[in-house]
mmCIF file of C-alpha atoms in Angstrom:
data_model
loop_
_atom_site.group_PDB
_atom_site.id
_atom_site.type_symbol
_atom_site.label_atom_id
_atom_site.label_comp_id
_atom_site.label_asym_id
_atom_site.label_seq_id
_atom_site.Cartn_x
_atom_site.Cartn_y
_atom_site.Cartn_z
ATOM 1 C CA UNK A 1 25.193 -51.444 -149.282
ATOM 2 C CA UNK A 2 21.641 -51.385 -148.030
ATOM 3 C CA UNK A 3 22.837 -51.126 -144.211
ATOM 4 C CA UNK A 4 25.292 -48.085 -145.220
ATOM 5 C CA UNK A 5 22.420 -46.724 -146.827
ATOM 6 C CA UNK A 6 20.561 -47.107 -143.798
ATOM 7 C CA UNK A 7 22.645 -46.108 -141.409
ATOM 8 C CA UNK A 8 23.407 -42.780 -143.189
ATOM 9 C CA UNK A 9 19.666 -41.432 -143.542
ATOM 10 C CA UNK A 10 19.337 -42.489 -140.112
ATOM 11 C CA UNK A 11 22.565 -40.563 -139.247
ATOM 12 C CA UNK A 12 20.803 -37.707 -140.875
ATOM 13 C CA UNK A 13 17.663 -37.749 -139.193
ATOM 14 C CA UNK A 14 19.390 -37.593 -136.035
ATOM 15 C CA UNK A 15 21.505 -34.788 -136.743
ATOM 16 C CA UNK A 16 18.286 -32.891 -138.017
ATOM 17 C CA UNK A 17 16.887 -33.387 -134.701
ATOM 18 C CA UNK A 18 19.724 -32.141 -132.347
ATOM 19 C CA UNK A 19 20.683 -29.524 -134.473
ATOM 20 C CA UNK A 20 18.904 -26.316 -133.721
ATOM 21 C CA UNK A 21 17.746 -24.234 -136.803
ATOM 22 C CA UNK A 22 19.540 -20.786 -136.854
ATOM 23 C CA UNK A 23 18.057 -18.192 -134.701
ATOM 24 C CA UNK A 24 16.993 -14.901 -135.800
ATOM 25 C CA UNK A 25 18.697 -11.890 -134.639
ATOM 26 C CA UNK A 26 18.122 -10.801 -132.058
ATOM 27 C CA UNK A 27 18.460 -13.592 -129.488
ATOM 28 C CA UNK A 28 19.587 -11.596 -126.736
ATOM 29 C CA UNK A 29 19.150 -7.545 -125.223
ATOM 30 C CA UNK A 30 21.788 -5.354 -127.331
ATOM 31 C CA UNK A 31 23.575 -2.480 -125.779
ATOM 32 C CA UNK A 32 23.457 0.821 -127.222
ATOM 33 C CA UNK A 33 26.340 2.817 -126.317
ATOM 34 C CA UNK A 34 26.219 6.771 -126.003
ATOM 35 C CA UNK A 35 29.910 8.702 -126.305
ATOM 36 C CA UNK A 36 28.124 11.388 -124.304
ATOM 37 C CA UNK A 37 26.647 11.902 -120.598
ATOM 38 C CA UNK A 38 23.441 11.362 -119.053
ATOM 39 C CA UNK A 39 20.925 13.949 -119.814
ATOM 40 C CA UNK A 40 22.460 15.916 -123.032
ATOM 41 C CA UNK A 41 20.967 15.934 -126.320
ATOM 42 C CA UNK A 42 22.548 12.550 -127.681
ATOM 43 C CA UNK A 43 21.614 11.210 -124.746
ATOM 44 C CA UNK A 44 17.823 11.887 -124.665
ATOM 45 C CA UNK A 45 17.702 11.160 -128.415
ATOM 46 C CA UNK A 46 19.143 7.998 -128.119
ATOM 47 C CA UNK A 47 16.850 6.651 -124.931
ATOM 48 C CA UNK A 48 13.965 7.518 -127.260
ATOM 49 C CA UNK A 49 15.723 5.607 -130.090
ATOM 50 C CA UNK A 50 16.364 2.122 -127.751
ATOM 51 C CA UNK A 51 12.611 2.349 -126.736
ATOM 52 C CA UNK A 52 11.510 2.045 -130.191
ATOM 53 C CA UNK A 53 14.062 0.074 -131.126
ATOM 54 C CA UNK A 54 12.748 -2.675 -128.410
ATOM 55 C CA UNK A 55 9.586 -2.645 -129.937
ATOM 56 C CA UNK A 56 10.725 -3.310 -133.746
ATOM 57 C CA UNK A 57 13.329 -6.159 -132.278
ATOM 58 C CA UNK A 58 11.119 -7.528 -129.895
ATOM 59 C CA UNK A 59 14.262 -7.090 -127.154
ATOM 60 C CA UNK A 60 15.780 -4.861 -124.798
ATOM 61 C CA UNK A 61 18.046 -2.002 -125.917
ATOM 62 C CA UNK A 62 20.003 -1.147 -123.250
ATOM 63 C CA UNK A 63 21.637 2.593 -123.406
ATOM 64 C CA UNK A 64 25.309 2.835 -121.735
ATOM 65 C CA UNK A 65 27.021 6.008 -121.244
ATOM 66 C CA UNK A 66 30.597 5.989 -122.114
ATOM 67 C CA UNK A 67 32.171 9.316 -121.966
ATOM 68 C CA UNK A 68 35.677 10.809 -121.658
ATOM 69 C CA UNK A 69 38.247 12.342 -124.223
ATOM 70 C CA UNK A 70 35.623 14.613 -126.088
ATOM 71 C CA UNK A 71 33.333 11.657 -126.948
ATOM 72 C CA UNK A 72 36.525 9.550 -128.032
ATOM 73 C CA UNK A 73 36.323 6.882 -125.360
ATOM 74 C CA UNK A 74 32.629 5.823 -126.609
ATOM 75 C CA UNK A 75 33.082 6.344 -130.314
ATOM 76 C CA UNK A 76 36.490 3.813 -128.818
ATOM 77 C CA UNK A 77 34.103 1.664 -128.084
ATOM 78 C CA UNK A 78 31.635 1.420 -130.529
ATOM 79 C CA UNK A 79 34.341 0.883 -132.861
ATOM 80 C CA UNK A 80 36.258 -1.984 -130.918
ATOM 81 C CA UNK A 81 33.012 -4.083 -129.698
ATOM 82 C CA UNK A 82 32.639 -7.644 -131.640
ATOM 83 C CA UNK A 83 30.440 -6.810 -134.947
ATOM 84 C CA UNK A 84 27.739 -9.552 -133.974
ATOM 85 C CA UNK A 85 24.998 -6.930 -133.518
ATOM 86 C CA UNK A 86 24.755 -6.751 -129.374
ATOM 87 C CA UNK A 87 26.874 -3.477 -128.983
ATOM 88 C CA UNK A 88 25.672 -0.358 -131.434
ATOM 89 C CA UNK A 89 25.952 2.816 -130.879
ATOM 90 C CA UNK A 90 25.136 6.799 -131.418
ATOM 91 C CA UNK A 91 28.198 7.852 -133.132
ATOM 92 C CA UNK A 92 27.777 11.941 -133.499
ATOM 93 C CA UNK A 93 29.561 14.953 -135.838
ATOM 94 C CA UNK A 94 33.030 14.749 -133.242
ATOM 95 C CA UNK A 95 34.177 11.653 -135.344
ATOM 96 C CA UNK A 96 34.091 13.895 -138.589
ATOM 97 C CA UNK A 97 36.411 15.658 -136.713
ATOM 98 C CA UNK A 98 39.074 13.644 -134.597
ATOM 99 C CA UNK A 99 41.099 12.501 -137.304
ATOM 100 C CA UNK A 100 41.413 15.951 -138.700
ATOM 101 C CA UNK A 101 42.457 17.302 -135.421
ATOM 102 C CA UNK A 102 44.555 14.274 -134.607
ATOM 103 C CA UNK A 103 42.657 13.718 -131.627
ATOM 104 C CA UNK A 104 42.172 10.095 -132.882
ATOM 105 C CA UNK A 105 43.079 7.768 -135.615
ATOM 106 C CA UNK A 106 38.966 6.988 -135.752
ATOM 107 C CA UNK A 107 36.793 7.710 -138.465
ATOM 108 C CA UNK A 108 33.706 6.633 -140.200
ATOM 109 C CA UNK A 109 35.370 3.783 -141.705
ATOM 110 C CA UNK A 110 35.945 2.399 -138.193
ATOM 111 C CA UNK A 111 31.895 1.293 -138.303
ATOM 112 C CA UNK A 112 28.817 -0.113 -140.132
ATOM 113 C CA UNK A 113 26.283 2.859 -140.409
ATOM 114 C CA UNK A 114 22.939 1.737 -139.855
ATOM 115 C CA UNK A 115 20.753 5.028 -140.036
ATOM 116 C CA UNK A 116 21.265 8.645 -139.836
ATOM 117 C CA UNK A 117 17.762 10.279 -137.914
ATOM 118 C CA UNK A 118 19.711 13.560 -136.943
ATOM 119 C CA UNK A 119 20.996 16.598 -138.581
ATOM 120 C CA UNK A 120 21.389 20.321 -137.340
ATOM 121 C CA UNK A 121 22.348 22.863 -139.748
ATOM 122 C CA UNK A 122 24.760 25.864 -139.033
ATOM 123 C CA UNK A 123 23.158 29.370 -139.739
ATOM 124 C CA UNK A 124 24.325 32.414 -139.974
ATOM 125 C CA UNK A 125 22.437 35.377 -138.011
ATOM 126 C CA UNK A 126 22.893 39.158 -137.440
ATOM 127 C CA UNK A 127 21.507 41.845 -135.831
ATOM 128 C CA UNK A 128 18.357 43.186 -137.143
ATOM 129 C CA UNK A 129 20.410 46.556 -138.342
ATOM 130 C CA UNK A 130 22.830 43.979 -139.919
ATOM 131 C CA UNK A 131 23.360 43.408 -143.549
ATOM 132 C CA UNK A 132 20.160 42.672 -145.585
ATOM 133 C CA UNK A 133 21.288 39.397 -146.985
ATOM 134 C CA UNK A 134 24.092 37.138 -146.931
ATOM 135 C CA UNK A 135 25.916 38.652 -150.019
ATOM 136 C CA UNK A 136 25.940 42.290 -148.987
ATOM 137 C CA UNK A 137 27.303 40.464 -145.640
ATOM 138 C CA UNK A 138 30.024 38.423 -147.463
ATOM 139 C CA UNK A 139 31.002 41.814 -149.346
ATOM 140 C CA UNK A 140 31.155 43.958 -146.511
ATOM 141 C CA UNK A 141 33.622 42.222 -145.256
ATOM 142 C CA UNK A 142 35.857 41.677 -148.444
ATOM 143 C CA UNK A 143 35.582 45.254 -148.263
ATOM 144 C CA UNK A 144 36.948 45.895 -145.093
ATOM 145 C CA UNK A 145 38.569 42.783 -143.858
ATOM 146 C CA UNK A 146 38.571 42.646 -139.983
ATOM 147 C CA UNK A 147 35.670 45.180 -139.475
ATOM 148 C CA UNK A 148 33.144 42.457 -138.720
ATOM 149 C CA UNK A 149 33.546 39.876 -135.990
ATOM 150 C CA UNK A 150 31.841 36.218 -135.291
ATOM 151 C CA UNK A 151 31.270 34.057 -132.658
ATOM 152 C CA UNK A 152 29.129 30.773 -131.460
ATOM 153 C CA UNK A 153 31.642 28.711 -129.726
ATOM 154 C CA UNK A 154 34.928 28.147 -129.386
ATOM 155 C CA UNK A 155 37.709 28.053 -131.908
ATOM 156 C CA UNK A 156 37.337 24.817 -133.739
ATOM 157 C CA UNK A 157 33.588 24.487 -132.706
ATOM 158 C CA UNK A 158 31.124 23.622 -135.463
ATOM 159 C CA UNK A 159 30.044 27.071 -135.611
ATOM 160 C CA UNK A 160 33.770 28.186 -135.808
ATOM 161 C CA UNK A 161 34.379 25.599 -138.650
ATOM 162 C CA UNK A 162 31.307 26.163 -140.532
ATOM 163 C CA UNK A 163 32.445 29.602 -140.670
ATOM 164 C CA UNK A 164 35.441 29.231 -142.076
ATOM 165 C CA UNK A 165 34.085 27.098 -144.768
ATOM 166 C CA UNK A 166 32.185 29.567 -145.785
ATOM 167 C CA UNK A 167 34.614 31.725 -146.027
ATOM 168 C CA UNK A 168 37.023 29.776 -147.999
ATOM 169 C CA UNK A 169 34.124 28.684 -150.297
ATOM 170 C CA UNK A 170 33.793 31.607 -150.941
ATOM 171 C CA UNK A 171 37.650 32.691 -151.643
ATOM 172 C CA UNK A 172 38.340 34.802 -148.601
ATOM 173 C CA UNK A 173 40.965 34.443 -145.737
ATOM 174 C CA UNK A 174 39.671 32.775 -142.896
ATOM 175 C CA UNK A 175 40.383 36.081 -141.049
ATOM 176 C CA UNK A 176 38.715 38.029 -143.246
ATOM 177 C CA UNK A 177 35.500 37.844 -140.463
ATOM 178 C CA UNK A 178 37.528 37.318 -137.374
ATOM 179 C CA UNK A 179 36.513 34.653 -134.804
ATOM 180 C CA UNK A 180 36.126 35.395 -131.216
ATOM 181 C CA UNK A 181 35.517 32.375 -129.224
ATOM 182 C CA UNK A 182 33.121 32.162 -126.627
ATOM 183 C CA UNK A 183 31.916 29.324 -124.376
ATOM 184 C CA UNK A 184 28.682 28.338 -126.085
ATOM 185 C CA UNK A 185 25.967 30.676 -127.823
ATOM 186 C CA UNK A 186 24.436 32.353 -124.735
ATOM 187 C CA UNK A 187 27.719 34.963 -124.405
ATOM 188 C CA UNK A 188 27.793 35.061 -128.304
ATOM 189 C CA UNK A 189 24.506 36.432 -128.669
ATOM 190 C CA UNK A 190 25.076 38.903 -125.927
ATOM 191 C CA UNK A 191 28.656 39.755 -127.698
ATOM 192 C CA UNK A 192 25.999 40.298 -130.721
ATOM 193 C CA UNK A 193 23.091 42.009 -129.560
ATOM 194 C CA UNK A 194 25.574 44.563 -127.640
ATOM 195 C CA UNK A 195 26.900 45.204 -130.820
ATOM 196 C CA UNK A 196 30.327 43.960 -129.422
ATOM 197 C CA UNK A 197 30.434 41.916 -132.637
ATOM 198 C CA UNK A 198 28.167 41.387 -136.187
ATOM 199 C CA UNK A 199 28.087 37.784 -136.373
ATOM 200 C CA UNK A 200 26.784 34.709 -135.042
ATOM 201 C CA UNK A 201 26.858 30.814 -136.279
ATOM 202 C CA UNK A 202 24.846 28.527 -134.414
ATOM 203 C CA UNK A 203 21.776 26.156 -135.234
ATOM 204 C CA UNK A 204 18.832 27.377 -135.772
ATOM 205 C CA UNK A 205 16.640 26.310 -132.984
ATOM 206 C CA UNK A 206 19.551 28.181 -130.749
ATOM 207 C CA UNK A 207 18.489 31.193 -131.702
ATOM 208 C CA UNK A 208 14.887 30.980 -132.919
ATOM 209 C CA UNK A 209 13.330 32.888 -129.514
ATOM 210 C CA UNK A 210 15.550 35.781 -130.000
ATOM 211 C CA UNK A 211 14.855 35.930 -133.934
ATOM 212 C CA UNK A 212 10.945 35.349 -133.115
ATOM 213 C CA UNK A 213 11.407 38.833 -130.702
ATOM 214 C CA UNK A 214 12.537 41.107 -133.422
ATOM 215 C CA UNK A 215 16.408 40.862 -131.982
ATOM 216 C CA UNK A 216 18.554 38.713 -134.333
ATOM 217 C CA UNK A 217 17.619 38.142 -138.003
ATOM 218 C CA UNK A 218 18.539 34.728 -139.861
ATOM 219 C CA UNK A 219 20.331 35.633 -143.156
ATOM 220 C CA UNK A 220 20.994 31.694 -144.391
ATOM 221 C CA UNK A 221 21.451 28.122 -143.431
ATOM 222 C CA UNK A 222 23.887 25.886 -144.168
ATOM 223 C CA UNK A 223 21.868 23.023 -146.102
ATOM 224 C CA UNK A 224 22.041 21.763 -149.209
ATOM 225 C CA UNK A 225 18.126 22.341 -149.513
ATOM 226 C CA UNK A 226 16.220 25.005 -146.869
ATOM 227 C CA UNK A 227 14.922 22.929 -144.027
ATOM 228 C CA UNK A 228 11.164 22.483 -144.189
ATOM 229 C CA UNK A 229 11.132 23.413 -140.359
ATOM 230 C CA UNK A 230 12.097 27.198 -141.098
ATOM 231 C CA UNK A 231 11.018 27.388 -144.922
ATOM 232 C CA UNK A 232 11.573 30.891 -145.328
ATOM 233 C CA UNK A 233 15.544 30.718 -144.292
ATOM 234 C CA UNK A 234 17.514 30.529 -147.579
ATOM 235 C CA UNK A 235 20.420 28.397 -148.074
ATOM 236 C CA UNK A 236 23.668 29.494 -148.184
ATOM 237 C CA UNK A 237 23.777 28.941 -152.021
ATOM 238 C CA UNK A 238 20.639 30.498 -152.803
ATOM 239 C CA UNK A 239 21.243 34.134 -150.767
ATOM 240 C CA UNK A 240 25.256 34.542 -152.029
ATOM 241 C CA UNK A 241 25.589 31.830 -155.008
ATOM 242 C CA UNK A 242 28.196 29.956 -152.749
ATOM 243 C CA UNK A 243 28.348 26.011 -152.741
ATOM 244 C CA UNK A 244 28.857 25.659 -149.101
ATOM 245 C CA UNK A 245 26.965 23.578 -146.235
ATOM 246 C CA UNK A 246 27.564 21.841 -142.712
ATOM 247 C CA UNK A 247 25.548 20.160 -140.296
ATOM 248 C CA UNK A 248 25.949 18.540 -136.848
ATOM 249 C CA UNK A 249 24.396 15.089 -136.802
ATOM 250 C CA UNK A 250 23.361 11.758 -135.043
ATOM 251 C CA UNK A 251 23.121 8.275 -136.206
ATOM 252 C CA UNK A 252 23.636 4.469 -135.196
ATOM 253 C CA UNK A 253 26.089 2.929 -135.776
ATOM 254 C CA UNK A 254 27.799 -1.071 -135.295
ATOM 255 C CA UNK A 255 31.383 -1.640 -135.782
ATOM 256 C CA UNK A 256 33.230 -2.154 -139.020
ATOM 257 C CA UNK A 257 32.611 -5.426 -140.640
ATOM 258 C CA UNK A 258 28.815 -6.076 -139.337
ATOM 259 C CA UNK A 259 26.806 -8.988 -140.941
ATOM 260 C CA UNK A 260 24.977 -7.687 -143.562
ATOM 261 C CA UNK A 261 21.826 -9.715 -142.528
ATOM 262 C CA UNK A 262 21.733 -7.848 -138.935
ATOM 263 C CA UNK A 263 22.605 -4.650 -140.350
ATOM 264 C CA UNK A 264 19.823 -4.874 -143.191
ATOM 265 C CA UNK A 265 17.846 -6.180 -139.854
ATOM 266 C CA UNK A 266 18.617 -2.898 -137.961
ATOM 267 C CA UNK A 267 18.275 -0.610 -140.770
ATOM 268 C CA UNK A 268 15.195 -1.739 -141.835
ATOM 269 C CA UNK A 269 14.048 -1.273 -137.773
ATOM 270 C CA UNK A 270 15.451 1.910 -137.677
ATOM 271 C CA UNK A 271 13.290 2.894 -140.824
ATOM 272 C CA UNK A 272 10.391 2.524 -138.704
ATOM 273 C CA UNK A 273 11.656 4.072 -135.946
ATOM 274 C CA UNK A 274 11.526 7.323 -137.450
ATOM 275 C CA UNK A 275 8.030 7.275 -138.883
ATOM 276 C CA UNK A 276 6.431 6.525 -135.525
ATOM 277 C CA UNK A 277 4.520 9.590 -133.926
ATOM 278 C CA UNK A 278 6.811 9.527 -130.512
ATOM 279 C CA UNK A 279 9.523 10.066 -131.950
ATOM 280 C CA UNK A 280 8.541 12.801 -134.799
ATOM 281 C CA UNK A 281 6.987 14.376 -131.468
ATOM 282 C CA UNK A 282 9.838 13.959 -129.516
ATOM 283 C CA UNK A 283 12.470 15.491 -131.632
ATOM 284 C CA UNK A 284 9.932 17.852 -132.931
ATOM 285 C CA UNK A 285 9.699 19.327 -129.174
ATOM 286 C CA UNK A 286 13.481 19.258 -128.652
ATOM 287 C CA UNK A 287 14.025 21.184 -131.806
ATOM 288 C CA UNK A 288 16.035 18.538 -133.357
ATOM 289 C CA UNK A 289 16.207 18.790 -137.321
ATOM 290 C CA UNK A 290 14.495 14.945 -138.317
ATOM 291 C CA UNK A 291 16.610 13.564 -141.246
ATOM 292 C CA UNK A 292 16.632 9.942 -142.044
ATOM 293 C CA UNK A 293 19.176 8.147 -144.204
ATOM 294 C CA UNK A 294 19.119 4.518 -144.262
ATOM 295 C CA UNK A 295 22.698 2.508 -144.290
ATOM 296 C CA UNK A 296 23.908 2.935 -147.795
ATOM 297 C CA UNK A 297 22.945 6.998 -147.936
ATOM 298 C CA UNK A 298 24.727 7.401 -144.694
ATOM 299 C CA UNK A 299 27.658 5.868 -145.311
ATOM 300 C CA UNK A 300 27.538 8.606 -148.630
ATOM 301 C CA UNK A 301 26.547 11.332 -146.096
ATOM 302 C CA UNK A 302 29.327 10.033 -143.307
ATOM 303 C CA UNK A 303 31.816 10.534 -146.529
ATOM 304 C CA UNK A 304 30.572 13.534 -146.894
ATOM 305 C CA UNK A 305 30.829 15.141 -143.779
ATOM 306 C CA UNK A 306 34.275 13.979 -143.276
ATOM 307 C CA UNK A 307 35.718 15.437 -146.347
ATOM 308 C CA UNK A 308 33.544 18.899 -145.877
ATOM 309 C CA UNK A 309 34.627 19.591 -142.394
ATOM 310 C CA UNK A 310 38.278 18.606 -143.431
ATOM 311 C CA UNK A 311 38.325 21.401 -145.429
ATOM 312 C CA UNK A 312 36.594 23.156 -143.034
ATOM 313 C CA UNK A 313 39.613 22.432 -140.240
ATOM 314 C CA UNK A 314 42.431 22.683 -142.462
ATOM 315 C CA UNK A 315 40.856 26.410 -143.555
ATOM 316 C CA UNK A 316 40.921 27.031 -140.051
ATOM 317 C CA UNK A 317 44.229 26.460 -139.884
ATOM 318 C CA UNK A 318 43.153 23.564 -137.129
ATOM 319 C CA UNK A 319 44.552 20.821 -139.197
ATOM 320 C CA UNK A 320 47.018 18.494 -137.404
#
C-alpha cells in the first residue's frame, strides 16, 4: 500500500515537471486580414490598428490583403479561418449588406466581434439656395414628387440606401426623390452645384471643404446622436422628427465560435488601442468618425446595422 502510494506521488511529480503550464495567448504573430486593397481607407486604418495591437499583445500583427468579389473573398476568409485567435480581421459595412443582396450567405453571425473603432454617418446636403432644413426638404418633395433629384454613388451604395431609408421612414415612395447614380461623390457634387440635381448623401468629411466655402450646406446627419466632430449638424430626428439613421463602419473581427478568454484578451487590447494618441491622431487626420464599442455592444450594433440597412435594401427595391 505504501509502495502504491509512493509510486503515485512520484508519478505525479513527474508529470508536473514535463508538463508545460498553459501558455498565454498570444504565443505566436496573428494575421489580420483586410477584405480590401492596399492603400484604401480600411486598409490604412487597419495597419495603424496591427501596430498598436503589437504593442498591447506583445507580438506581431501581420496585415494581409484579401480582396475580390466586393470584399466577399476576405470577409470569406475571416469567417472560415480556425477560431484559435491567429487569423482576425477588419470586417466593414459590405457584410450588412451581402446577404440582403444575395451576394453571399455571410453575415455578422458568421464571426466573434471584438471591437467596433469606426463609424461614418450618411448626411444629407444641398445647395446653399436649397431648402432651409430637412423638413421643408422632405415636404417639398411630398409636394411634388419627382421634382428633386439625389445622388452620391451608385444605386445600392450607402448613400443610395441611406436615402431610401429615409424616405420610407418617413412614409414616402422611394421615388418620391429620384436617385441618379453616379460613380462616387466627386460627379455628384458637380451634378449638385450645377444645379443638375438638389440632393446629395455622402459622409460628412466628403463634403466638408465645399460646405466650409459657402457651396453646399449640411441640412442633417444620419446618427442617432449629432457627432461631436460637426456639433452644429442636427440629426435626422431632431431637424424632421423622423427615427431614421445609417452609418458605414469598421471593426475586428475573429470567426464564429472564438474562445471567450482570447476574445475578452483582444477586446480588452483593442480598448486601449483606441485611447492611445496615434491613433485618435491618425483617424482624426483622415477624417474618420472615432467610435468604440467593445465585443458585447458591437455584436448589438452589428444587429443593428443588419436589420436597418435591410430595410434600407428591400425599400430600394434591391432586395434579393
Amino acid at each position: 500500500m505504501k509502495l502504491t502510494r509512493r509510486l503515485v506521488l512520484a508519478a505525479a511529480a513527474v508529470l508536473a515537471v514535463s508538463t508545460p503550464a498553459l501558455a498565454q495567448y498570444p504565443e505566436r504573430p496573428i494575421t489580420l486580414i483586410v477584405p480590401w486593397a492596399a492603400g484604401g481607407g480600411t486598409d490604412a486604418t487597419a495597419r495603424t490598428v496591427a501596430t498598436l495591437l503589437e504593442q498591447e499583445l506583445g507580438k506581431p500583427v501581420n496585415v494581409v490583403n484579401r480582396t475580390g468579389g466586393g470584399g466577399i473573398v476576405g470577409h470569406t476568409e475571416i469567417a472560415n479561418a480556425k477560431p484559435d485567435g491567429y487569423t482576425l480581421g477588419v470586417i466593414t459595412t459590405e457584410l450588412s449588406l451581402y446577404h440582403w443582396l444575395g451576394t453571399s450567405p455571410l453575415d455578422y453571425k458568421n464571426y466573434t466581434p471584438i471591437a467596433l473603432y469606426n463609424t461614418d454617418a450618411q448626411s444629407i446636403n444641398v445647395r446653399p439656395d436649397g431648402a432651409k432644413d430637412l423638413k421643408e426638404l422632405l415636404a417639398k418633395a411630398k409636394e411634388k414628387p419627382g421634382s428633386l433629384k439625389a445622388s452620391g454613388a451608385n444605386r445600392g451604395g450607402a448613400p443610395h440606401l441611406a436615402m431610401a431609408g429615409l424616405l420610407n421612414a418617413s412614409q414616402m415612395p422611394v421615388d418620391t426623390i429620384p436617385w441618379v447614380p453616379t460613380d462616387g461623390i466627386t460627379p455628384a457634387l458637380q451634378l449638385l452645384t450645377s444645379n443638375a440635381i438638389a440632393v446629395v448623401g455622402t459622409t460628412l468629411p466628403e463634403v466638408q471643404s465645399m460646405v466650409d466655402a459657402g457651396e453646399v450646406k449640411t441640412l442633417a446627419i444620419m446618427r442617432a446622436e449629432r457627432d461631436p466632430t460637426f456639433p452644429n449638424v442636427p440629426t435626422v430626428k431632431e431637424a424632421a422628427g423622423v427615427d431614421w439613421y445609417l452609418s458605414s463602419w469598421r471593426g475586428i473581427a475573429g470567426p464564429k465560435d472564438l474562445p471567450a478568454d482570447v476574445a475578452k484578451r483582444l477586446s480588452e487590447a483593442m480598448a486601449k488601442v483606441v485611447e492611445k494618441p496615434e491613433f485618435k491622431s491618425f483617424m482624426s487626420a483622415r477624417k474618420f468618425g472615432m467610435d468604440y464599442a467593445d465585443a458585447q455592444k458591437f455584436a448589438t450594433f452589428l444587429a443593428d446595422a443588419d436589420e436597418r440597412f435591410g430595410t434600407a435594401i428591400k425599400a430600394a427595391g434591391l432586395a434579393k
